[in-house]
Coordinates of C-alpha atoms in Angstrom, one line a residue:
X1 CA -76.5 60.2 -48.0
X2 CA -76.7 64.0 -46.7
X3 CA -77.8 64.9 -43.2
X4 CA -81.3 65.9 -44.5
X5 CA -82.1 62.5 -46.3
X6 CA -80.7 60.9 -43.1
X7 CA -83.0 62.6 -41.0
X8 CA -85.9 61.9 -43.4
X9 CA -85.0 58.2 -43.5
X10 CA -84.7 58.1 -39.6
X11 CA -88.1 59.8 -39.1
X12 CA -89.7 57.5 -41.7
X13 CA -88.3 54.4 -40.0
X14 CA -88.9 55.8 -36.6
X15 CA -92.5 56.6 -37.2
X16 CA -93.4 53.4 -39.2
X17 CA -91.9 51.3 -36.0
X18 CA -94.5 53.0 -33.9
X19 CA -97.5 51.3 -36.0
X20 CA -95.2 47.9 -36.4
X21 CA -94.9 47.7 -32.7
X22 CA -98.4 48.3 -32.1
X23 CA -99.5 45.8 -34.5
X24 CA -97.2 43.0 -33.3
X25 CA -98.0 43.6 -29.7
X26 CA -101.7 43.7 -29.8
X27 CA -101.5 40.9 -32.3
X28 CA -99.9 38.9 -29.7
X29 CA -103.1 39.3 -27.3
X30 CA -105.3 38.2 -30.1
X31 CA -103.2 35.3 -30.7
X32 CA -103.9 34.2 -27.0
X33 CA -107.6 34.5 -27.5
X34 CA -107.5 31.9 -30.1
X35 CA -104.9 29.8 -28.3
X36 CA -107.5 28.1 -25.7
X37 CA -109.7 26.8 -28.7
X38 CA -106.4 24.9 -29.8
X39 CA -104.4 24.2 -26.8
X40 CA -105.2 22.4 -23.4
X41 CA -105.7 24.4 -20.4
X42 CA -102.3 22.9 -19.1
X43 CA -100.5 24.1 -22.2
X44 CA -102.2 27.7 -22.4
X45 CA -99.9 29.4 -19.6
X46 CA -96.7 28.0 -21.3
X47 CA -97.9 29.3 -24.6
X48 CA -98.5 32.9 -23.0
X49 CA -95.2 32.5 -21.5
X50 CA -93.5 31.7 -24.4
X51 CA -95.0 34.8 -26.5
X52 CA -93.7 36.9 -23.4
X53 CA -90.3 35.8 -23.7
X54 CA -90.2 36.4 -27.5
X55 CA -91.3 39.9 -27.0
X56 CA -88.5 40.4 -24.1
X57 CA -86.0 39.0 -26.7
X58 CA -87.2 41.4 -29.1
X59 CA -87.0 44.4 -26.4
X60 CA -83.3 43.0 -25.5
X61 CA -82.3 43.0 -29.1
X62 CA -83.5 46.5 -29.6
X63 CA -81.6 48.0 -26.7
X64 CA -78.5 46.9 -28.3
X65 CA -78.8 48.8 -31.4
X66 CA -76.9 52.0 -32.1
X67 CA -80.1 54.0 -32.7
X68 CA -82.9 51.8 -31.1
X69 CA -86.6 52.4 -31.5
X70 CA -89.4 52.7 -28.9
X71 CA -90.5 49.4 -27.4
X72 CA -92.5 50.7 -24.8
X73 CA -95.9 49.1 -26.1
X74 CA -94.2 45.6 -26.5
X75 CA -92.7 45.7 -23.0
X76 CA -96.0 46.9 -21.7
X77 CA -98.0 43.9 -23.4
X78 CA -95.1 41.6 -22.4
X79 CA -96.0 42.4 -18.8
X80 CA -99.9 41.7 -19.3
X81 CA -99.2 38.6 -20.9
X82 CA -96.9 37.4 -18.2
X83 CA -99.2 38.2 -15.4
X84 CA -102.1 37.0 -17.1
X85 CA -100.3 33.6 -17.4
X86 CA -99.3 33.7 -13.9
X87 CA -103.1 34.2 -12.9
X88 CA -104.3 31.4 -15.5
X89 CA -101.8 28.9 -14.0
X90 CA -102.7 29.7 -10.5
X91 CA -106.2 29.3 -11.4
X92 CA -105.6 25.9 -13.0
X93 CA -103.4 24.7 -10.1
X94 CA -105.4 25.8 -7.3
X95 CA -108.9 26.5 -8.1
X96 CA -110.1 24.8 -11.3
X97 CA -110.4 21.0 -9.9
X98 CA -111.6 22.2 -6.5
X99 CA -114.9 24.2 -7.7
X100 CA -118.3 22.9 -8.7
X101 CA -120.2 26.3 -9.2
X102 CA -119.1 29.3 -11.5
X103 CA -118.9 33.0 -10.4
X104 CA -122.1 33.3 -12.1
X105 CA -123.9 30.5 -10.2
X106 CA -123.9 27.9 -12.8
X107 CA -122.8 24.4 -12.8
X108 CA -118.9 24.5 -13.4
X109 CA -118.1 22.9 -16.8
X110 CA -114.3 21.4 -16.6
X111 CA -114.4 21.0 -20.4
X112 CA -114.9 24.7 -21.2
X113 CA -111.8 26.5 -22.2
X114 CA -110.6 29.7 -20.6
X115 CA -111.5 32.9 -22.3
X116 CA -108.3 34.7 -21.9
X117 CA -109.6 38.1 -22.5
X118 CA -111.6 38.0 -19.0
X119 CA -108.1 38.0 -17.6
X120 CA -106.0 40.1 -19.9
X121 CA -108.5 42.9 -20.0
X122 CA -108.6 43.6 -16.4
X123 CA -104.7 42.8 -15.9
X124 CA -103.9 45.1 -18.9
X125 CA -106.0 48.0 -17.4
X126 CA -104.0 48.0 -14.3
X127 CA -100.6 47.6 -15.7
X128 CA -101.1 50.1 -18.6
X129 CA -102.9 52.6 -15.8
X130 CA -99.7 52.2 -13.9
X131 CA -97.6 53.1 -16.6
X132 CA -99.6 56.0 -17.8
X133 CA -99.3 57.5 -14.4
X134 CA -96.0 57.2 -14.3
X135 CA -95.3 58.3 -17.9
X136 CA -91.5 58.5 -18.8
X137 CA -90.6 57.8 -14.9
X138 CA -91.0 54.0 -15.3
X139 CA -88.1 51.5 -15.3
X140 CA -88.3 51.3 -19.1
X141 CA -88.2 54.9 -19.8
X142 CA -85.6 55.3 -17.0
X143 CA -83.5 52.7 -18.9
X144 CA -83.7 54.5 -22.0
X145 CA -82.8 57.7 -20.4
X146 CA -79.9 56.2 -18.9
X147 CA -78.3 54.9 -22.0
X148 CA -79.4 57.6 -24.5
X149 CA -80.0 61.0 -22.3
X150 CA -83.4 62.9 -21.5
X151 CA -86.1 63.1 -24.2
X152 CA -85.0 66.8 -24.8
X153 CA -81.5 65.5 -25.5
X154 CA -82.4 62.9 -27.9
X155 CA -83.6 65.0 -30.7
X156 CA -87.0 65.4 -32.6
X157 CA -87.5 61.8 -33.0
X158 CA -87.0 61.1 -29.3
X159 CA -89.7 63.7 -28.5
X160 CA -92.0 61.9 -30.9
X161 CA -91.3 58.6 -29.2
X162 CA -92.1 59.8 -25.9
X163 CA -95.3 61.7 -27.0
X164 CA -96.6 58.7 -28.9
X165 CA -95.7 56.2 -26.4
X166 CA -98.0 57.9 -23.7
X167 CA -100.5 58.2 -26.2
X168 CA -100.6 54.6 -27.0
X169 CA -100.7 53.8 -23.4
X170 CA -103.7 55.9 -23.0
X171 CA -105.4 54.4 -25.8
X172 CA -104.6 50.8 -24.2
X173 CA -106.0 51.9 -20.7
X174 CA -109.3 52.8 -22.4
X175 CA -109.5 49.7 -24.7
X176 CA -108.9 47.3 -21.9
X177 CA -111.1 48.9 -19.6
X178 CA -113.9 48.9 -22.2
X179 CA -113.3 45.2 -22.8
X180 CA -113.1 44.5 -19.1
X181 CA -116.8 46.2 -18.9
X182 CA -118.3 44.5 -21.8
X183 CA -116.8 40.9 -21.0
X184 CA -117.5 40.6 -17.5
X185 CA -120.9 42.1 -17.9
X186 CA -121.7 39.6 -20.4
X187 CA -120.4 37.0 -18.2
X188 CA -122.6 37.6 -15.6
X189 CA -125.8 38.2 -17.7
X190 CA -125.5 36.3 -20.8
X191 CA -123.1 33.5 -20.2
X192 CA -123.9 29.9 -20.2
X193 CA -121.5 27.5 -19.3
X194 CA -122.5 24.5 -21.4
X195 CA -120.4 24.9 -24.7
X196 CA -119.1 27.6 -27.0
X197 CA -121.9 29.5 -28.5
X198 CA -122.0 31.9 -31.2
X199 CA -122.6 34.7 -28.8
X200 CA -119.6 33.4 -26.6
X201 CA -117.4 33.2 -29.7
X202 CA -118.5 37.1 -30.6
X203 CA -118.0 38.7 -27.2
X204 CA -114.7 36.8 -26.1
X205 CA -113.2 36.6 -29.3
X206 CA -115.1 38.6 -32.1
X207 CA -115.2 41.9 -30.1
X208 CA -111.5 41.9 -29.0
X209 CA -110.4 41.0 -32.5
X210 CA -112.6 43.7 -34.2
X211 CA -111.3 46.2 -31.7
X212 CA -107.7 45.1 -32.7
X213 CA -108.5 45.8 -36.2
X214 CA -110.2 49.2 -35.6
X215 CA -107.1 50.1 -33.8
X216 CA -104.6 49.2 -36.7
X217 CA -106.6 51.3 -39.1
X218 CA -106.7 54.1 -36.9
X219 CA -103.0 53.9 -35.8
X220 CA -102.1 53.7 -39.5
X221 CA -103.9 56.7 -40.4
X222 CA -102.6 58.6 -37.4
X223 CA -99.0 57.7 -38.5
X224 CA -99.6 58.3 -42.0
X225 CA -100.4 61.9 -41.5
X226 CA -97.7 62.3 -38.9
X227 CA -95.2 61.1 -41.4
X228 CA -96.7 63.1 -44.3
X229 CA -96.5 66.1 -42.0
X230 CA -93.0 65.7 -40.8
X231 CA -91.5 64.0 -44.1
X232 CA -93.1 64.8 -47.0
X233 CA -93.8 68.6 -46.0
X234 CA -90.4 68.6 -44.2
X235 CA -91.8 70.6 -41.3
X236 CA -89.7 68.4 -39.2
X237 CA -86.5 70.2 -40.2
X238 CA -85.0 71.9 -37.4
X239 CA -82.1 74.3 -36.9
X240 CA -79.8 71.6 -35.1
X241 CA -79.9 68.7 -37.7
X242 CA -76.3 68.2 -39.2
X243 CA -74.8 70.3 -36.2
X244 CA -73.4 69.6 -32.9
X245 CA -74.3 71.6 -29.8
X246 CA -71.6 72.5 -27.3
X247 CA -72.6 73.6 -23.8
X248 CA -70.6 74.5 -20.6
X249 CA -71.9 74.7 -16.9
X250 CA -69.8 77.4 -15.6
X251 CA -69.3 76.9 -12.0
X252 CA -67.4 78.7 -9.1
X253 CA -67.4 77.7 -5.6
X254 CA -71.0 76.6 -4.9
X255 CA -72.6 78.6 -7.7
X256 CA -73.5 78.4 -11.3
X257 CA -73.5 81.2 -13.9
X258 CA -76.7 81.4 -15.6
X259 CA -78.2 83.8 -18.1
X260 CA -81.6 85.3 -17.4
X261 CA -83.4 86.2 -20.6
X262 CA -84.6 89.9 -21.5
X263 CA -88.3 89.0 -22.2
X264 CA -88.9 92.3 -23.6
X265 CA -86.3 92.2 -26.3
X266 CA -87.4 88.4 -27.4
X267 CA -89.8 87.1 -29.8
X268 CA -92.5 85.3 -27.8
X269 CA -92.0 82.2 -30.1
X270 CA -88.1 82.3 -29.4
X271 CA -86.6 79.2 -27.6
X272 CA -84.4 81.4 -25.5
X273 CA -87.4 82.3 -23.1
X274 CA -85.9 80.2 -20.2
X275 CA -82.7 80.7 -18.1
X276 CA -79.9 78.6 -19.3
X277 CA -76.3 78.7 -19.5
X278 CA -75.0 81.5 -21.6
X279 CA -71.9 79.5 -22.6
X280 CA -73.2 77.3 -25.5
X281 CA -73.1 77.2 -29.1
X282 CA -73.8 75.4 -32.3
X283 CA -71.0 73.9 -34.1
X284 CA -70.4 71.9 -37.5
X285 CA -71.0 68.2 -36.7
X286 CA -68.4 66.4 -34.7
X287 CA -68.5 63.0 -33.5
X288 CA -66.1 63.7 -30.8
X289 CA -64.8 66.8 -28.9
X290 CA -61.6 66.6 -26.5
X291 CA -61.0 69.0 -23.5
X292 CA -58.4 70.8 -25.5
X293 CA -60.9 71.7 -28.4
X294 CA -63.6 72.4 -25.8
X295 CA -61.2 74.8 -24.1
X296 CA -60.8 76.6 -27.6
X297 CA -64.6 76.6 -28.1
X298 CA -65.1 78.0 -24.6
X299 CA -62.8 81.0 -25.2
X300 CA -64.5 81.5 -28.6
X301 CA -67.9 81.8 -26.8
X302 CA -66.7 83.6 -23.6
X303 CA -63.6 85.2 -24.4
X304 CA -61.9 83.3 -21.1
X305 CA -58.9 81.4 -21.0
X306 CA -58.7 80.9 -17.1
X307 CA -60.9 78.0 -17.1
X308 CA -60.6 74.4 -16.2
X309 CA -62.6 72.5 -18.7
X310 CA -63.8 68.8 -17.9
X311 CA -66.0 66.7 -20.2
X312 CA -69.4 65.6 -18.3
X313 CA -71.4 63.3 -21.0
X314 CA -72.4 63.3 -24.6
X315 CA -76.1 62.9 -25.7
X316 CA -76.6 62.0 -29.5
X317 CA -79.4 61.3 -32.0
X318 CA -77.6 59.3 -34.5
X319 CA -80.7 59.3 -37.0
X320 CA -80.5 63.1 -37.4
X321 CA -76.9 63.3 -37.3
X322 CA -76.7 65.8 -34.2
X323 CA -75.4 65.4 -30.9
X324 CA -74.6 67.7 -27.8
X325 CA -71.4 67.8 -25.8
X326 CA -71.8 68.8 -22.1
X327 CA -68.8 70.2 -20.3
X328 CA -68.2 72.0 -16.8
X329 CA -65.8 75.1 -16.7
X330 CA -64.5 75.7 -13.3
X331 CA -63.3 79.3 -12.4
X332 CA -61.4 80.4 -9.3
X333 CA -63.3 83.7 -8.8
X334 CA -66.6 85.2 -9.1
X335 CA -65.3 88.4 -10.7
X336 CA -63.9 86.5 -13.7
X337 CA -66.9 86.4 -15.5
X338 CA -66.9 90.3 -15.6
X339 CA -64.2 90.3 -18.2
X340 CA -66.1 87.8 -20.5
X341 CA -68.9 88.4 -23.1
X342 CA -71.2 86.3 -20.8
X343 CA -74.3 88.1 -19.2
X344 CA -76.1 86.7 -16.2
X345 CA -76.3 86.1 -12.5
X346 CA -74.7 83.5 -10.3
X347 CA -77.2 80.9 -8.7
X348 CA -76.9 78.7 -5.8
X349 CA -78.3 75.0 -5.8
X350 CA -81.3 76.0 -3.7
X351 CA -82.0 79.1 -6.5
X352 CA -81.8 76.3 -9.3
X353 CA -84.2 73.8 -7.5
X354 CA -86.8 76.8 -7.0
X355 CA -86.4 77.7 -10.7
X356 CA -87.0 74.3 -11.8
X357 CA -90.0 73.9 -9.6
X358 CA -91.1 77.0 -11.4
X359 CA -90.4 75.5 -14.8
X360 CA -88.2 78.7 -15.4
X361 CA -84.9 76.6 -16.4
X362 CA -84.4 75.4 -19.9
X363 CA -85.4 71.6 -20.4
X364 CA -81.4 71.0 -21.2
X365 CA -80.3 72.7 -18.1
X366 CA -82.9 70.7 -16.1
X367 CA -81.7 67.5 -17.9
X368 CA -78.0 68.2 -17.2
X369 CA -78.6 68.9 -13.5
X370 CA -81.0 65.8 -13.1
X371 CA -78.3 63.6 -14.5
X372 CA -75.3 64.9 -12.8
X373 CA -77.2 65.1 -9.4
X374 CA -78.5 61.4 -9.9
X375 CA -75.0 60.1 -11.0
X376 CA -73.2 61.7 -8.3
X377 CA -75.7 60.7 -5.3
X378 CA -75.7 57.0 -6.5
X379 CA -71.8 57.0 -6.8
X380 CA -71.5 58.6 -3.3
X381 CA -74.1 56.2 -1.8
X382 CA -73.7 52.7 -3.5
X383 CA -71.3 50.4 -5.1
X384 CA -71.8 49.5 -8.6
X385 CA -73.7 46.4 -7.5
X386 CA -76.2 48.7 -5.9
X387 CA -75.0 47.8 -2.1
X388 CA -74.9 50.4 0.4
X389 CA -71.4 52.0 1.4
X390 CA -72.7 53.0 4.7
X391 CA -74.6 51.0 7.2
X392 CA -77.4 53.5 7.3
X393 CA -80.7 52.9 5.6
X394 CA -81.5 55.6 3.0
X395 CA -78.5 57.8 4.0
X396 CA -78.2 60.9 1.7
X397 CA -74.6 62.3 1.3
X398 CA -74.1 66.0 0.9
X399 CA -74.0 67.4 -2.9
X400 CA -72.1 70.7 -3.3
X401 CA -71.1 72.1 -6.6
X402 CA -68.0 73.4 -5.0
X403 CA -66.9 69.6 -4.6
X404 CA -67.9 68.8 -8.1
X405 CA -64.2 69.1 -9.7
X406 CA -62.9 66.7 -7.3
X407 CA -65.6 63.9 -7.8
X408 CA -63.8 61.1 -9.9
X409 CA -67.0 59.8 -11.4
X410 CA -68.0 59.2 -15.0
X411 CA -71.3 61.1 -15.9
X412 CA -71.4 59.3 -19.1
X413 CA -71.5 55.7 -17.5
X414 CA -75.4 54.9 -17.5
X415 CA -74.6 52.3 -14.7
X416 CA -74.8 54.8 -12.1
X417 CA -78.3 55.9 -13.3
X418 CA -79.3 52.2 -12.9
X419 CA -78.0 52.1 -9.4
X420 CA -80.0 55.1 -8.6
X421 CA -83.2 53.4 -9.7
X422 CA -82.5 50.1 -8.1
X423 CA -80.5 49.7 -5.0
X424 CA -80.1 48.3 -1.8
X425 CA -82.6 50.7 -0.1
X426 CA -85.2 49.7 -2.7
X427 CA -87.7 46.9 -1.9
X428 CA -87.0 43.5 -3.6
X429 CA -83.6 45.0 -4.6
X430 CA -82.0 41.5 -5.3
X431 CA -85.2 40.2 -7.2
X432 CA -85.8 43.2 -9.4
X433 CA -81.9 43.0 -10.2
X434 CA -82.1 39.3 -11.3
X435 CA -85.5 40.0 -13.2
X436 CA -83.8 43.0 -15.0
X437 CA -80.6 41.3 -15.7
X438 CA -81.9 38.0 -17.1
X439 CA -85.3 38.7 -18.2
X440 CA -86.0 42.4 -19.4
X441 CA -82.5 43.2 -19.9
X442 CA -83.0 46.8 -18.5
X443 CA -80.3 48.0 -16.4
X444 CA -77.5 45.9 -17.8

């Protein structure tokens, strides 16, 4: 299979997985709507917990793949079902046997089953809204970023996964919100707590099921069009498929050498309209590049021999046969670059932070600096178990580019990113660590 066929096959499987995960996840919700008609109230929370654990198992198995798919929607639905089950169990244990009148003022009938959509819909609205606001900064996306790299480093399919996960979350918010309003308005205005009438079945089971079916058709049409556009018409081809990219951060003392593009000389549609390292190039696809080979590539790009090369990390997109090798090149004098083929200026960390705020840095450079900073700060502040190295809460050590060459830290190790997201300075540190280790698998 050549690179183009591999890319097309990977895109097809990836786009198809978006619809399959949607159908499976929302299908689990619909299954929980019918469960009260067949199971007792006592068994209902256990049934929902079983489905939740099944989804979490699939999420964990997906993480172990060489080229995982995006399982953000199944993960969100698992949380929705889990917390819905907890609420139903609490109602069953604390309230169910101690009330005589429903919320709508009618005599309470203990023989009536729970209509789970009345709990699932509002819980789903809140959880999905939280994920929507945090976007790719949530724990699930941070875990994916730690293992596979930033969205911009994961290639074309990675960008599709990020875009569609946010879009599907937005659809879920609107769907759950609409169902919450419909179901609770009917409860207070039309529900009669005597037996399951046809109207009860239509509102509490029929409308959510129809919503699910409509969403399946809509999502199928959306992803069929997406697949046809990028795979059949081959518009998904980009210049990096089948190639490796190699990048060097040129560092001297506490500054980094960056190229400022000449906007007057560039096409407005060019990819080089942002500030980036000038020491970068595309090479034939390589699975590995050692430091000796990297030094040779650095010489070809810049014409400089007097640089100390160190590997930082590798980010890859195995489905499209492309990867990015990130290196640092340390030089002894600011004047060395005058003898190179690189054009640019020296920038301090404060300058880089300002440029990042102004969205003037290239996405790849922003991703590199973000990863380096988070890994180093976690490594300098905490142990691998997330415990503080210093008895000062929220202590922040210094970060200087001048010290970067001396730091004995593996930037390719995602564990330090996990520590930066969950450590002793975070609330419920131990509980969150146990939850992620034994239930969701995030941060292993």
